[in-house]
Short mmCIF file of C-alpha atoms in Angstrom, two decimals:
data_model
loop_
_atom_site.label_atom_id
_atom_site.label_comp_id
_atom_site.label_asym_id
_atom_site.label_seq_id
_atom_site.Cartn_x
_atom_site.Cartn_y
_atom_site.Cartn_z
CA MET J 162 0.03 0.25 0.22
CA GLN J 163 2.65 2.32 0.80
CA ARG J 164 4.74 1.86 -2.55
CA ARG J 165 1.43 2.46 -4.21
CA ARG J 166 1.41 5.60 -2.66
CA SER J 167 4.54 6.32 -3.30
CA GLU J 168 4.42 5.80 -7.13
CA SER J 169 1.34 7.84 -7.03
CA VAL J 170 2.75 11.17 -5.46
CA PHE J 171 5.85 10.11 -8.21
CA ASN J 172 3.87 9.84 -11.08
CA GLY J 173 1.73 13.33 -9.63
CA ILE J 174 5.05 15.11 -9.16
CA ILE J 175 6.21 13.80 -12.67
CA TYR J 176 2.69 15.54 -14.97
CA LEU J 177 3.14 18.76 -12.31
CA ILE J 178 6.76 19.33 -13.12
CA THR J 179 6.08 18.26 -17.32
CA VAL J 180 2.74 20.93 -17.34
CA LEU J 181 5.02 23.65 -15.57
CA SER J 182 7.33 23.38 -17.92
CA VAL J 183 4.71 23.54 -20.28
CA PHE J 184 3.08 26.75 -18.84
CA LEU J 185 6.69 28.30 -18.55
CA GLY J 186 7.85 27.51 -22.22
CA VAL J 187 4.27 29.67 -23.42
CA VAL J 188 5.15 32.91 -20.27
CA PHE J 189 8.66 33.07 -21.33
CA TYR J 190 8.31 32.40 -24.89
CA SER J 191 10.93 34.42 -26.90
CA GLY J 192 10.20 33.89 -30.02
CA PHE J 193 13.73 32.55 -32.76
CA ALA J 194 16.22 34.21 -34.14
CA VAL J 195 16.02 33.32 -37.72
CA GLU J 196 19.56 34.76 -38.71
CA ILE J 197 21.07 31.31 -36.52
CA TRP J 198 19.06 29.07 -37.56
CA PRO J 199 21.77 27.05 -39.06
CA ILE J 200 23.71 27.29 -35.90
CA SER J 201 20.20 26.07 -33.40
CA VAL J 202 20.26 23.50 -36.04
CA ALA J 203 23.50 21.89 -35.99
CA LEU J 204 24.17 22.27 -31.96
CA ALA J 205 20.31 20.67 -32.04
CA ILE J 206 21.80 17.96 -33.66
CA LEU J 207 24.87 17.61 -31.58
CA LEU J 208 22.99 18.11 -28.60
CA VAL J 209 20.70 14.94 -29.33
CA TYR J 210 23.69 13.01 -30.71
CA LEU J 211 26.01 13.99 -27.49
CA GLN J 212 23.38 12.56 -24.73
CA THR J 213 24.05 9.12 -26.10
CA VAL J 214 27.19 9.59 -24.94
CA VAL J 215 29.26 9.46 -21.86
CA VAL J 216 33.07 9.68 -21.67
CA ARG J 217 35.15 8.25 -18.38
CA ILE J 218 37.91 9.51 -16.95
CA GLY J 219 39.23 7.16 -15.04
CA GLU J 220 37.31 5.11 -12.66
CA ARG J 221 35.29 7.60 -10.67
CA ILE J 222 34.70 10.41 -12.78
CA ALA J 223 31.58 9.92 -15.69
CA TYR J 224 29.64 12.31 -17.35
CA SER J 225 27.77 12.61 -20.41
CA LEU J 226 29.67 15.59 -23.51
CA ALA J 227 25.42 16.85 -23.75
CA THR J 228 26.41 18.14 -20.32
CA ALA J 229 29.10 20.07 -22.11
CA SER J 230 26.87 21.31 -25.21
CA VAL J 231 23.83 22.62 -23.08
CA PHE J 232 25.62 25.74 -22.82
CA PRO J 233 26.30 27.22 -26.28
CA VAL J 234 22.60 26.35 -26.86
CA ILE J 235 21.00 28.76 -24.48
CA TYR J 236 24.02 31.54 -24.19
CA LEU J 237 23.52 31.54 -28.58
CA CYS J 238 19.93 30.58 -29.67
CA GLY J 239 18.00 32.28 -27.15
CA THR J 240 15.83 30.93 -24.78
CA THR J 241 12.69 29.12 -26.32
CA PRO J 242 15.09 26.93 -28.57
CA ALA J 243 17.06 26.07 -25.52
CA MET J 244 14.10 24.75 -23.72
CA LEU J 245 13.04 22.87 -27.10
CA ILE J 246 16.39 21.51 -28.05
CA ASN J 247 17.10 20.53 -24.11
CA ALA J 248 13.77 18.65 -23.94
CA LEU J 249 14.56 16.93 -27.60
CA ALA J 250 17.35 15.79 -26.49
CA GLY J 251 15.54 13.97 -23.14
CA LEU J 252 13.39 12.18 -25.38
CA ALA J 253 16.51 11.19 -27.69
CA ASP J 254 17.97 9.96 -24.14
CA GLY J 255 14.87 8.64 -22.91
CA LEU J 256 13.95 6.28 -26.21
CA TYR J 257 18.60 5.96 -27.12
CA HIS J 258 18.77 4.39 -23.66
CA LYS J 259 15.20 2.77 -23.55
CA LYS J 260 14.35 4.37 -19.60
CA GLU J 261 10.64 3.92 -18.70
CA TRP J 262 8.19 6.49 -20.16
CA ARG J 263 8.46 8.61 -17.02
CA ARG J 264 12.10 9.10 -16.83
CA THR J 265 12.01 10.02 -20.16
CA LEU J 266 9.34 12.75 -19.74
CA PHE J 267 10.94 13.98 -16.39
CA ASN J 268 14.04 14.33 -17.52
CA MET J 269 12.60 16.70 -21.30
CA ALA J 270 10.18 18.91 -18.18
CA GLN J 271 12.86 19.10 -16.15
CA LEU J 272 16.22 19.77 -18.96
CA ALA J 273 13.81 22.13 -20.27
CA ILE J 274 12.87 23.99 -17.03
CA SER J 275 16.42 24.33 -16.56
CA SER J 276 17.67 25.78 -19.59
CA LEU J 277 15.17 28.16 -18.80
CA VAL J 278 16.61 28.78 -15.31
CA GLY J 279 19.67 29.44 -16.84
CA SER J 280 18.98 31.43 -20.09
CA LEU J 281 16.88 33.82 -17.28
CA VAL J 282 19.60 34.27 -15.61
CA HIS J 283 22.26 35.16 -17.65
CA GLY J 284 20.00 37.52 -19.44
CA PHE J 285 19.76 39.12 -16.33
CA PHE J 286 23.12 39.31 -15.41
CA ASN J 287 24.18 40.71 -19.00
CA ALA J 288 21.04 43.29 -18.69
CA ARG J 289 22.80 43.97 -15.36
CA ILE J 290 26.83 44.21 -16.03
CA GLY J 291 27.31 43.91 -19.67
CA GLU J 292 27.50 41.85 -22.51
CA SER J 293 30.87 42.41 -23.23
CA GLY J 294 34.12 42.09 -22.12
CA VAL J 295 34.15 40.59 -17.83
CA GLY J 296 30.14 40.58 -17.70
CA MET J 297 29.52 38.83 -20.70
CA VAL J 298 31.55 35.93 -18.41
CA VAL J 299 30.43 36.38 -15.07
CA ALA J 300 26.58 36.72 -16.74
CA MET J 301 28.13 32.99 -18.74
CA LEU J 302 28.84 31.80 -15.34
CA ALA J 303 25.90 32.41 -13.58
CA GLY J 304 23.87 31.11 -15.85
CA THR J 305 26.03 27.95 -15.82
CA VAL J 306 26.01 27.59 -11.89
CA ALA J 307 22.09 28.21 -12.15
CA TYR J 308 21.19 25.86 -15.22
CA ILE J 309 23.31 23.08 -12.98
CA CYS J 310 21.73 23.69 -9.66
CA THR J 311 18.71 24.21 -10.73
CA ASN J 312 19.34 20.56 -12.67
CA ILE J 313 20.17 18.51 -9.69
CA LEU J 314 17.44 20.65 -7.31
CA PHE J 315 15.26 18.63 -9.89
CA VAL J 316 16.33 15.14 -9.89
CA SER J 317 17.59 14.92 -6.02
CA LEU J 318 13.75 15.28 -5.27
CA MET J 319 12.45 12.66 -7.08
CA VAL J 320 15.04 9.91 -5.98
CA ALA J 321 14.06 11.43 -2.69
CA ILE J 322 10.33 10.47 -3.65
CA TRP J 323 11.22 7.58 -5.15
CA ARG J 324 13.11 6.44 -2.00
CA GLY J 325 11.35 7.70 0.39
CA VAL J 326 13.90 9.56 2.37
CA SER J 327 14.12 13.55 3.12
CA TRP J 328 14.76 16.38 -0.13
CA TRP J 329 17.79 17.13 1.99
CA SER J 330 19.73 14.21 2.30
CA GLN J 331 19.08 13.47 -1.14
CA LEU J 332 20.59 16.79 -2.58
CA ILE J 333 23.33 16.76 -0.12
CA LEU J 334 24.42 13.20 -1.96
CA LEU J 335 24.14 13.72 -5.12
CA GLY J 336 25.60 17.04 -4.51
CA GLY J 337 28.24 15.93 -3.63
CA ARG J 338 28.91 13.71 -6.28
CA SER J 339 27.58 15.30 -9.21
CA LEU J 340 28.96 18.76 -8.49
CA TYR J 341 32.20 18.21 -9.91
CA ASN J 342 31.24 16.36 -13.00
CA SER J 343 28.69 19.08 -13.05
CA PHE J 344 30.70 21.58 -13.21
CA SER J 345 33.66 20.37 -15.20
CA SER J 346 31.57 19.83 -17.89
CA GLY J 347 29.91 23.59 -17.60
CA PHE J 348 33.52 24.84 -17.81
CA VAL J 349 34.73 22.74 -21.00
CA GLY J 350 30.67 24.29 -22.18
CA LEU J 351 31.52 27.44 -21.57
CA ILE J 352 34.47 27.25 -24.10
CA PHE J 353 32.99 25.44 -26.32
CA THR J 354 30.39 28.46 -26.43
CA PHE J 355 33.55 30.80 -26.93
CA PHE J 356 34.45 28.31 -30.56
CA VAL J 357 31.09 28.76 -31.40
CA MET J 358 31.03 32.96 -30.88
CA SER J 359 34.07 33.11 -33.12
CA TYR J 360 33.86 30.36 -36.06
CA GLY J 361 30.16 30.38 -36.13
CA LEU J 362 28.91 27.35 -37.72
CA TRP J 363 32.54 26.15 -37.89
CA GLY J 364 32.41 26.48 -34.28
CA VAL J 365 30.05 23.74 -33.80
CA VAL J 366 31.91 21.22 -36.70
#
């Protein structure tokens, strides 16, 4: 009986997060920049492909290369394209790895919301400290941290509900394990972003 109740709560939270992602996508709709559509398409293909690739460094460090390619999508494509591309990447990940539909749906929703938060934080700092030089770098770093933290918050919440433990304890456990890998990927993503900014489509290639 307890198991069924936990599963019902689990499913309910997934549906809620999914509806929330759609609602936020409508509220913060930013349109599409036609002039950069080749870069957007190339980044989308790259992100979907890399979602299936996991890199291992040694025995304890492993991360998805897609994490590094998320940030150029956020910074260069805009809020709405970033949400859609990340949701598509979540779907591709679920189909490729044959994940349960609930997990796939959750990943699509939380990746979209995480990219939205990262984009909004990036835009907030850009508007206040400038879009070039140090201001641009600080805004990118802030957006990166916001994306990573949002992602960890959502994942730790769902794991806590499924295991029947406190969100805080799961947040500490998951955060301690994944922060290093996430920020390492974020650093790679920032470098990738500068490549694309400097060389356009060839920077993606």
